[in-house]
Amino acid sequence: MTKNHIIGHLDMDAFFASLEERATPRFKGKPLAVGSDPKNGKGRGVVSTANYKAREYGIHSALPISQAWQLSELAKKQGKEEVIFLIPNMQMYEKSSENIFNIIKKYSNTIEQGSIDEFYFDLTGKTFKEAEAICKKIKAEINKKEKITCSIGLASNKLIAKIAAGINKPNGLTVINPKCNEKFLEPLAIRKIPGIGPVTAGILNRKNILTIKDIKILTKENLQKILGKAGGEIYDKARGIDDLPIIENREAKSIGGQITFEENTFNIVAITNHFLEHSNNIFKKFKESEFSKLKNIIITIRFSDFETKSSTKSFKEYITKNDEKIFRLESLKLILPFLDKRKNQKLKTIRLIGLRIEKFLK
Ligand code: TTP
Ligand code: MG
């Protein structure tokens, strides 16, 4: 990756905890930890994350939940608010993660998802000024739609972008001009370098190497002698050198669409005709896609009173692009029960039909 690249790194702020605060507004401003059940201090497992208020108590990711409980008890004794402990709701977090991915996707064609709440995205081709404006838009859109904040780092490579995203949390936007990469890194603690964990940091700290600038005193050979193969990488990273490309790793999860009838209808011929036309279109999109097999067909029906139901066909064996007949038949079989009393007791008229396919193989 050269100096001409522009890479963003976006990391959500206290991700799981922020989503829990969003779901339950009375938790806002209170110390909150998401993780395993503390069971009055006897619980096993760890904290997944804590909001910033609970971090003031010393609670953080990976801390044993029993210790988090004790810190909460201690705070209580000091007259502070006790910590709210919550079990993770992964479905809610995954959904938000997907929404965030889709927002970034509007502004960048190349995105690498680093974890559930962090994304690298490529803005190469823009100027830094333009890229910064895009990052502001991404932040604003996430804030508006997902009602939570993130921090973004913008730089000439993934390494600097990631570190930059982390130094101004929460709700930060940190832009590092490529000319300043080394200056930016020098004063930072060595732990800021991805790949320097507690063990490596301990080894280096004992040699009085505390900042990234200190690392530069050592030759590459020296670092390799101390740290093995990782030493060479750390030598480069300390100088802001990183040429790893962004690797797109999230595939289209589904292909689908819906038709809303001009008037609510129970005209079975019209419904099935429309539906078959719709399913032909979706199969066509599948044929044009990079995928060769699919596993699930899902239909959604919305009745005139807005009640919405769905039904799924999951093939034991994946079907292929040659299986259009099977696809059409199985889709139709999904919808028919909604056109009689089997799945539509009151024979309600129909407002909308959706069809979606998912679980692809390349
Ligand atoms: P992080 O981005 O590391 O943490 P965070 O988003 O909670 O807080 P920050 O503002 O400092 O970025 O991780 C993202 C989510 O991943 C986090 O909300 C919970 C989960 N997670 C774990 O389950 N276990 C862990 O050890 C870590 C670090 C994170
Ligand atoms: Mg985060």
Tab-separated table of C-alpha atoms and ligand atoms in Angstrom:
chain	number	residue	atom	x	y	z
A	1	MET	CA	0.000	0.000	0.000
A	2	THR	CA	1.546	3.278	-1.057
A	3	LYS	CA	1.224	6.805	0.217
A	4	ASN	CA	-1.554	7.343	-2.328
A	5	HIS	CA	-3.957	5.027	-0.601
A	6	ILE	CA	-6.707	6.295	1.647
A	7	ILE	CA	-8.067	3.823	4.136
A	8	GLY	CA	-10.720	4.310	6.772
A	9	HIS	CA	-11.093	2.229	9.907
A	10	LEU	CA	-14.397	2.440	11.726
A	11	ASP	CA	-14.924	1.027	15.196
A	12	MET	CA	-18.191	1.309	17.081
A	13	ASP	CA	-18.083	2.828	20.566
A	14	ALA	CA	-18.832	0.392	23.420
A	15	PHE	CA	-20.767	-1.532	20.795
A	16	PHE	CA	-22.869	-4.126	22.676
A	17	ALA	CA	-23.421	-1.751	25.596
A	18	SER	CA	-24.489	1.142	23.339
A	19	LEU	CA	-27.063	-1.080	21.654
A	20	GLU	CA	-28.407	-2.158	25.042
A	21	GLU	CA	-28.730	1.492	26.045
A	22	ARG	CA	-30.547	2.158	22.816
A	23	ALA	CA	-32.922	-0.747	23.475
A	24	THR	CA	-33.607	0.369	27.057
A	25	PRO	CA	-33.254	4.137	27.338
A	26	ARG	CA	-33.468	4.140	31.138
A	27	PHE	CA	-30.035	2.452	31.164
A	28	LYS	CA	-28.484	5.557	29.583
A	29	GLY	CA	-25.904	7.180	31.826
A	30	LYS	CA	-25.839	4.171	34.154
A	31	PRO	CA	-22.886	1.786	34.453
A	32	LEU	CA	-23.617	-1.260	32.316
A	33	ALA	CA	-21.740	-4.464	31.548
A	34	VAL	CA	-22.681	-7.058	28.935
A	35	GLY	CA	-21.368	-10.570	29.496
A	36	SER	CA	-22.049	-13.814	31.286
A	37	ASP	CA	-24.426	-13.988	34.242
A	38	PRO	CA	-22.608	-12.736	37.381
A	39	LYS	CA	-24.812	-14.902	39.664
A	40	ASN	CA	-24.206	-12.673	42.675
A	41	GLY	CA	-20.469	-12.947	42.275
A	42	LYS	CA	-20.403	-16.719	41.725
A	43	GLY	CA	-20.796	-16.553	37.952
A	44	ARG	CA	-18.178	-17.889	35.577
A	45	GLY	CA	-17.222	-16.338	32.268
A	46	VAL	CA	-16.195	-12.829	31.366
A	47	VAL	CA	-17.347	-9.354	30.464
A	48	SER	CA	-17.935	-8.894	26.720
A	49	THR	CA	-17.926	-5.141	27.026
A	50	ALA	CA	-18.747	-2.352	29.422
A	51	ASN	CA	-20.080	1.099	28.688
A	52	TYR	CA	-17.831	4.062	29.444
A	53	LYS	CA	-19.497	4.696	32.809
A	54	ALA	CA	-18.752	1.129	33.953
A	55	ARG	CA	-15.195	1.460	32.628
A	56	GLU	CA	-14.707	4.179	35.260
A	57	TYR	CA	-15.208	1.378	37.801
A	58	GLY	CA	-12.387	-0.602	36.183
A	59	ILE	CA	-14.689	-2.960	34.281
A	60	HIS	CA	-13.588	-3.891	30.753
A	61	SER	CA	-13.799	-6.600	28.084
A	62	ALA	CA	-12.422	-10.007	29.107
A	63	LEU	CA	-12.486	-9.217	32.841
A	64	PRO	CA	-13.877	-12.206	34.790
A	65	ILE	CA	-17.533	-11.477	35.492
A	66	SER	CA	-17.021	-12.289	39.193
A	67	GLN	CA	-14.467	-9.475	39.433
A	68	ALA	CA	-16.810	-7.099	37.632
A	69	TRP	CA	-19.435	-7.996	40.209
A	70	GLN	CA	-17.033	-7.224	43.045
A	71	LEU	CA	-16.163	-3.854	41.493
A	72	SER	CA	-19.858	-3.082	41.326
A	73	GLU	CA	-20.332	-4.086	44.981
A	74	LEU	CA	-17.395	-1.889	45.947
A	75	ALA	CA	-18.852	1.053	44.054
A	76	LYS	CA	-22.183	0.489	45.788
A	77	LYS	CA	-20.474	0.667	49.172
A	78	GLN	CA	-18.932	3.968	48.110
A	79	GLY	CA	-22.394	5.311	47.395
A	80	LYS	CA	-22.079	4.992	43.624
A	81	GLU	CA	-24.586	3.370	41.320
A	82	GLU	CA	-24.396	-0.374	40.990
A	83	VAL	CA	-23.637	-1.890	37.604
A	84	ILE	CA	-26.427	-3.233	35.403
A	85	PHE	CA	-25.384	-6.682	34.137
A	86	LEU	CA	-26.874	-7.977	30.906
A	87	ILE	CA	-26.566	-11.193	28.932
A	88	PRO	CA	-25.604	-10.597	25.254
A	89	ASN	CA	-28.332	-10.350	22.665
A	90	MET	CA	-26.205	-11.388	19.705
A	91	GLN	CA	-29.057	-11.196	17.232
A	92	MET	CA	-29.537	-7.508	17.920
A	93	TYR	CA	-25.783	-6.838	17.636
A	94	GLU	CA	-25.439	-8.814	14.379
A	95	LYS	CA	-28.347	-6.962	12.835
A	96	SER	CA	-26.882	-3.582	13.737
A	97	SER	CA	-23.480	-4.699	12.430
A	98	GLU	CA	-25.083	-5.582	9.116
A	99	ASN	CA	-26.870	-2.220	8.947
A	100	ILE	CA	-23.583	-0.427	9.607
A	101	PHE	CA	-21.867	-2.459	6.887
A	102	ASN	CA	-24.626	-1.443	4.463
A	103	ILE	CA	-24.228	2.237	5.331
A	104	ILE	CA	-20.451	2.122	4.695
A	105	LYS	CA	-21.116	0.204	1.486
A	106	LYS	CA	-22.875	3.267	0.077
A	107	TYR	CA	-19.638	5.227	0.287
A	108	SER	CA	-16.983	2.608	-0.444
A	109	ASN	CA	-16.915	-0.405	-2.730
A	110	THR	CA	-14.214	-2.229	-0.844
A	111	ILE	CA	-14.881	-3.102	2.770
A	112	GLU	CA	-13.181	-5.579	5.053
A	113	GLN	CA	-15.008	-6.455	8.216
A	114	GLY	CA	-12.450	-6.888	11.008
A	115	SER	CA	-14.918	-7.953	13.697
A	116	ILE	CA	-18.553	-7.491	14.599
A	117	ASP	CA	-17.996	-3.763	15.150
A	118	GLU	CA	-15.008	-2.783	13.025
A	119	PHE	CA	-14.599	-2.205	9.330
A	120	TYR	CA	-11.789	-1.138	7.020
A	121	PHE	CA	-12.942	0.678	3.910
A	122	ASP	CA	-11.104	1.979	0.886
A	123	LEU	CA	-11.467	5.583	-0.242
A	124	THR	CA	-8.455	5.565	-2.559
A	125	GLY	CA	-8.981	7.948	-5.452
A	126	LYS	CA	-10.409	10.691	-3.250
A	127	THR	CA	-8.392	13.477	-1.699
A	128	PHE	CA	-7.977	13.385	2.065
A	129	LYS	CA	-10.375	16.321	2.292
A	130	GLU	CA	-13.035	14.483	0.305
A	131	ALA	CA	-12.438	11.306	2.283
A	132	GLU	CA	-12.832	13.188	5.541
A	133	ALA	CA	-16.153	14.613	4.351
A	134	ILE	CA	-17.282	11.068	3.478
A	135	CYS	CA	-16.326	9.836	6.945
A	136	LYS	CA	-18.405	12.617	8.479
A	137	LYS	CA	-21.350	11.502	6.369
A	138	ILE	CA	-20.881	7.871	7.408
A	139	LYS	CA	-20.761	8.902	11.061
A	140	ALA	CA	-23.860	11.056	10.712
A	141	GLU	CA	-25.796	8.339	8.911
A	142	ILE	CA	-24.895	5.686	11.473
A	143	ASN	CA	-25.842	8.079	14.235
A	144	LYS	CA	-29.158	8.887	12.620
A	145	LYS	CA	-30.161	5.367	11.612
A	146	GLU	CA	-28.561	3.203	14.288
A	147	LYS	CA	-28.681	5.802	17.088
A	148	ILE	CA	-25.168	4.948	18.282
A	149	THR	CA	-21.728	6.453	17.726
A	150	CYS	CA	-18.522	5.232	16.177
A	151	SER	CA	-14.936	6.409	15.841
A	152	ILE	CA	-13.096	6.566	12.543
A	153	GLY	CA	-9.433	6.772	11.654
A	154	LEU	CA	-8.427	7.899	8.182
A	155	ALA	CA	-4.911	7.286	6.937
A	156	SER	CA	-2.730	5.912	4.155
A	157	ASN	CA	-2.751	2.325	5.395
A	158	LYS	CA	-4.713	-0.085	7.580
A	159	LEU	CA	-2.274	0.031	10.469
A	160	ILE	CA	-2.363	3.804	10.936
A	161	ALA	CA	-6.114	3.969	10.270
A	162	LYS	CA	-6.840	1.406	12.991
A	163	ILE	CA	-4.633	3.062	15.567
A	164	ALA	CA	-6.070	6.473	14.666
A	165	ALA	CA	-9.635	5.200	15.136
A	166	GLY	CA	-8.768	4.123	18.660
A	167	ILE	CA	-7.140	7.259	19.995
A	168	ASN	CA	-10.144	9.584	19.988
A	169	LYS	CA	-12.958	7.541	21.411
A	170	PRO	CA	-15.893	7.897	21.649
A	171	ASN	CA	-17.333	9.607	18.579
A	172	GLY	CA	-13.942	10.565	17.133
A	173	LEU	CA	-12.674	11.228	13.643
A	174	THR	CA	-8.895	11.258	13.388
A	175	VAL	CA	-7.175	12.005	10.105
A	176	ILE	CA	-3.478	11.313	9.757
A	177	ASN	CA	-1.692	12.934	6.879
A	178	PRO	CA	0.708	10.341	5.400
A	179	LYS	CA	3.617	12.692	5.889
A	180	CYS	CA	2.966	12.517	9.622
A	181	ASN	CA	2.647	8.742	10.031
A	182	GLU	CA	5.844	8.315	12.040
A	183	LYS	CA	5.322	11.474	14.121
A	184	PHE	CA	1.834	10.254	14.961
A	185	LEU	CA	3.072	6.876	16.151
A	186	GLU	CA	6.176	7.897	18.082
A	187	PRO	CA	4.658	9.102	21.377
A	188	LEU	CA	2.135	6.237	21.607
A	189	ALA	CA	2.510	3.324	24.015
A	190	ILE	CA	3.793	0.176	22.317
A	191	ARG	CA	0.522	-1.644	23.109
A	192	LYS	CA	-1.189	0.538	20.502
A	193	ILE	CA	0.478	-1.525	17.783
A	194	PRO	CA	-1.803	-4.396	16.781
A	195	GLY	CA	0.185	-7.532	17.474
A	196	ILE	CA	1.808	-6.218	20.638
A	197	GLY	CA	-0.182	-7.904	23.386
A	198	PRO	CA	0.538	-8.015	27.108
A	199	VAL	CA	3.311	-10.630	26.819
A	200	THR	CA	5.289	-8.840	24.091
A	201	ALA	CA	4.728	-5.504	25.818
A	202	GLY	CA	6.058	-7.001	29.060
A	203	ILE	CA	9.237	-8.227	27.364
A	204	LEU	CA	9.869	-4.839	25.735
A	205	ASN	CA	8.894	-2.789	28.799
A	206	ARG	CA	11.473	-4.676	30.836
A	207	LYS	CA	14.041	-3.399	28.345
A	208	ASN	CA	12.733	0.099	28.988
A	209	ILE	CA	10.961	0.274	25.672
A	210	LEU	CA	7.724	2.075	26.427
A	211	THR	CA	6.789	4.146	23.413
A	212	ILE	CA	6.773	3.354	19.717
A	213	LYS	CA	9.669	5.780	19.369
A	214	ASP	CA	11.670	3.615	21.783
A	215	ILE	CA	11.190	0.587	19.511
A	216	LYS	CA	13.085	2.403	16.773
A	217	ILE	CA	16.267	2.288	18.816
A	218	LEU	CA	16.508	-1.439	18.091
A	219	THR	CA	17.708	-2.898	14.795
A	220	LYS	CA	15.523	-5.360	12.942
A	221	GLU	CA	17.904	-8.205	13.838
A	222	ASN	CA	17.788	-7.195	17.457
A	223	LEU	CA	14.010	-7.159	17.542
A	224	GLN	CA	13.896	-10.539	15.819
A	225	LYS	CA	16.315	-11.931	18.356
A	226	ILE	CA	14.089	-10.734	21.194
A	227	LEU	CA	10.669	-11.493	19.697
A	228	GLY	CA	11.228	-14.045	16.934
A	229	LYS	CA	9.489	-13.626	13.588
A	230	ALA	CA	7.069	-11.038	14.984
A	231	GLY	CA	10.064	-8.784	15.659
A	232	GLY	CA	10.475	-8.018	11.965
A	233	GLU	CA	6.852	-7.029	11.601
A	234	ILE	CA	6.988	-4.830	14.670
A	235	TYR	CA	10.112	-3.139	13.278
A	236	ASP	CA	8.090	-2.132	10.198
A	237	LYS	CA	4.939	-1.226	12.088
A	238	ALA	CA	6.855	1.100	14.410
A	239	ARG	CA	7.795	3.027	11.274
A	240	GLY	CA	4.201	3.144	10.059
A	241	ILE	CA	4.936	0.623	7.319
A	242	ASP	CA	2.065	-1.669	6.451
A	243	ASP	CA	1.104	-2.770	2.981
A	244	LEU	CA	-1.693	-5.204	3.728
A	245	PRO	CA	-4.541	-4.825	1.270
A	246	ILE	CA	-8.182	-4.574	2.214
A	247	ILE	CA	-9.732	-7.977	1.701
A	248	GLU	CA	-13.420	-7.991	1.017
A	249	ASN	CA	-14.852	-10.696	3.210
A	250	ARG	CA	-18.564	-10.176	3.398
A	251	GLU	CA	-20.686	-11.662	0.683
A	252	ALA	CA	-24.140	-10.664	-0.420
A	253	LYS	CA	-26.297	-12.473	2.072
A	254	SER	CA	-29.472	-12.625	0.118
A	255	ILE	CA	-31.134	-11.749	-3.160
A	256	GLY	CA	-34.746	-10.750	-3.045
A	257	GLY	CA	-37.491	-8.240	-3.404
A	258	GLN	CA	-41.160	-7.716	-2.880
A	259	ILE	CA	-44.242	-6.749	-4.780
A	260	THR	CA	-47.012	-4.648	-3.313
A	261	PHE	CA	-50.301	-5.066	-5.118
A	262	GLU	CA	-52.051	-1.914	-6.267
A	263	GLU	CA	-55.075	-3.059	-4.341
A	264	ASN	CA	-55.332	-5.702	-1.675
A	265	THR	CA	-56.335	-8.824	-3.512
A	266	PHE	CA	-57.458	-12.379	-3.205
A	267	ASN	CA	-57.490	-13.077	-6.919
A	268	ILE	CA	-55.524	-16.298	-6.895
A	269	VAL	CA	-54.727	-16.296	-10.594
A	270	ALA	CA	-53.461	-12.734	-10.497
A	271	ILE	CA	-51.445	-13.366	-7.337
A	272	THR	CA	-49.776	-16.504	-8.654
A	273	ASN	CA	-49.017	-14.873	-12.001
A	274	HIS	CA	-47.410	-11.885	-10.363
A	275	PHE	CA	-45.564	-14.107	-7.977
A	276	LEU	CA	-44.190	-16.345	-10.717
A	277	GLU	CA	-42.992	-13.338	-12.663
A	278	HIS	CA	-41.344	-12.045	-9.520
A	279	SER	CA	-39.683	-15.376	-8.765
A	280	ASN	CA	-38.392	-15.558	-12.363
A	281	ASN	CA	-36.722	-12.186	-11.855
A	282	ILE	CA	-35.095	-13.304	-8.654
A	283	PHE	CA	-33.843	-16.521	-10.177
A	284	LYS	CA	-32.423	-14.455	-13.033
A	285	LYS	CA	-30.504	-12.321	-10.527
A	286	PHE	CA	-29.200	-15.507	-8.926
A	287	LYS	CA	-28.053	-16.755	-12.354
A	288	GLU	CA	-26.210	-13.496	-12.940
A	289	SER	CA	-24.607	-13.589	-9.492
A	290	GLU	CA	-21.198	-14.982	-8.607
A	291	PHE	CA	-22.878	-17.814	-6.710
A	292	SER	CA	-23.582	-21.253	-8.117
A	293	LYS	CA	-25.808	-22.788	-5.434
A	294	LEU	CA	-28.484	-21.720	-3.005
A	295	LYS	CA	-30.072	-23.342	-0.002
A	296	ASN	CA	-33.018	-21.271	1.256
A	297	ILE	CA	-36.111	-19.715	-0.254
A	298	ILE	CA	-38.087	-17.421	2.012
A	299	ILE	CA	-41.411	-15.863	1.227
A	300	THR	CA	-43.129	-13.091	3.135
A	301	ILE	CA	-46.828	-12.330	2.952
A	302	ARG	CA	-48.432	-9.191	4.283
A	303	PHE	CA	-52.181	-9.241	4.642
A	304	SER	CA	-54.527	-6.284	4.283
A	305	ASP	CA	-54.427	-5.714	8.057
A	306	PHE	CA	-50.598	-5.602	7.881
A	307	GLU	CA	-50.173	-8.899	9.662
A	308	THR	CA	-46.991	-10.336	8.156
A	309	LYS	CA	-46.015	-13.969	7.930
A	310	SER	CA	-43.127	-15.788	6.371
A	311	SER	CA	-42.295	-19.311	5.347
A	312	THR	CA	-38.996	-20.943	4.399
A	313	LYS	CA	-37.956	-23.841	2.208
A	314	SER	CA	-34.495	-25.081	3.063
A	315	PHE	CA	-33.116	-27.612	0.585
A	316	LYS	CA	-31.197	-30.513	2.093
A	317	GLU	CA	-28.933	-30.380	-0.924
A	318	TYR	CA	-28.216	-26.985	-2.412
A	319	ILE	CA	-29.974	-26.294	-5.717
A	320	THR	CA	-28.058	-24.934	-8.699
A	321	LYS	CA	-28.566	-22.515	-11.554
A	322	ASN	CA	-29.975	-25.413	-13.597
A	323	ASP	CA	-32.753	-26.069	-11.112
A	324	GLU	CA	-35.087	-23.285	-12.154
A	325	LYS	CA	-38.091	-25.636	-12.357
A	326	ILE	CA	-37.529	-26.891	-8.827
A	327	PHE	CA	-37.096	-23.331	-7.654
A	328	ARG	CA	-40.368	-22.217	-9.224
A	329	LEU	CA	-42.292	-25.195	-7.918
A	330	GLU	CA	-40.960	-24.887	-4.370
A	331	SER	CA	-41.602	-21.139	-4.281
A	332	LEU	CA	-45.146	-21.700	-5.396
A	333	LYS	CA	-45.598	-24.404	-2.769
A	334	LEU	CA	-44.560	-21.882	-0.138
A	335	ILE	CA	-47.151	-19.372	-1.153
A	336	LEU	CA	-50.174	-21.583	-1.829
A	337	PRO	CA	-51.089	-22.273	1.825
A	338	PHE	CA	-51.562	-18.522	2.297
A	339	LEU	CA	-54.136	-18.502	-0.459
A	340	ASP	CA	-56.449	-20.867	1.393
A	341	LYS	CA	-57.326	-21.671	4.983
A	342	ARG	CA	-54.168	-23.692	5.706
A	343	LYS	CA	-52.227	-20.545	6.588
A	344	ASN	CA	-54.871	-17.893	6.110
A	345	GLN	CA	-57.774	-18.914	8.349
A	346	LYS	CA	-59.867	-15.829	7.687
A	347	LEU	CA	-59.022	-15.705	3.992
A	348	LYS	CA	-57.696	-12.191	4.372
A	349	THR	CA	-56.787	-10.280	1.234
A	350	ILE	CA	-53.120	-9.822	0.447
A	351	ARG	CA	-51.209	-6.598	0.278
A	352	LEU	CA	-47.629	-7.646	-0.379
A	353	ILE	CA	-45.577	-10.679	-1.272
A	354	GLY	CA	-41.823	-10.916	-0.809
A	355	LEU	CA	-39.437	-13.564	-2.039
A	356	ARG	CA	-35.846	-13.906	-0.961
A	357	ILE	CA	-33.115	-16.486	-1.512
A	358	GLU	CA	-30.113	-16.911	0.745
A	359	LYS	CA	-27.308	-19.201	1.955
A	360	PHE	CA	-25.269	-19.290	-1.202
A	361	LEU	CA	-22.214	-21.231	-2.237
A	362	LYS	CA	-19.788	-20.046	-4.848
B	1	TTP	P1	-14.411	-3.510	20.919
B	1	TTP	O1	-14.513	-2.623	19.715
B	1	TTP	O2	-13.074	-3.977	21.327
B	1	TTP	O3	-15.042	-2.780	22.175
B	1	TTP	P2	-16.288	-1.813	22.301
B	1	TTP	O4	-16.894	-1.505	20.984
B	1	TTP	O5	-17.241	-2.386	23.310
B	1	TTP	O6	-15.671	-0.508	22.941
B	1	TTP	P3	-14.738	0.593	22.260
B	1	TTP	O7	-15.521	1.871	22.321
B	1	TTP	O8	-13.523	0.641	23.108
B	1	TTP	O9	-14.474	0.153	20.860
B	1	TTP	O10	-15.297	-4.780	20.714
B	1	TTP	C1	-16.540	-4.732	20.029
B	1	TTP	C2	-17.545	-5.653	20.671
B	1	TTP	O11	-17.045	-6.982	20.645
B	1	TTP	C3	-17.832	-5.329	22.116
B	1	TTP	O12	-18.869	-4.369	22.274
B	1	TTP	C4	-18.144	-6.662	22.692
B	1	TTP	C5	-17.389	-7.661	21.857
B	1	TTP	N1	-16.189	-8.136	22.564
B	1	TTP	C6	-16.256	-9.310	23.291
B	1	TTP	O13	-17.313	-9.971	23.309
B	1	TTP	N2	-15.153	-9.734	23.970
B	1	TTP	C7	-13.976	-9.034	23.984
B	1	TTP	O14	-12.992	-9.436	24.634
B	1	TTP	C8	-13.906	-7.822	23.213
B	1	TTP	C9	-12.633	-7.024	23.200
B	1	TTP	C10	-15.031	-7.427	22.537
B	2	MG	MG	-15.689	-0.925	19.368
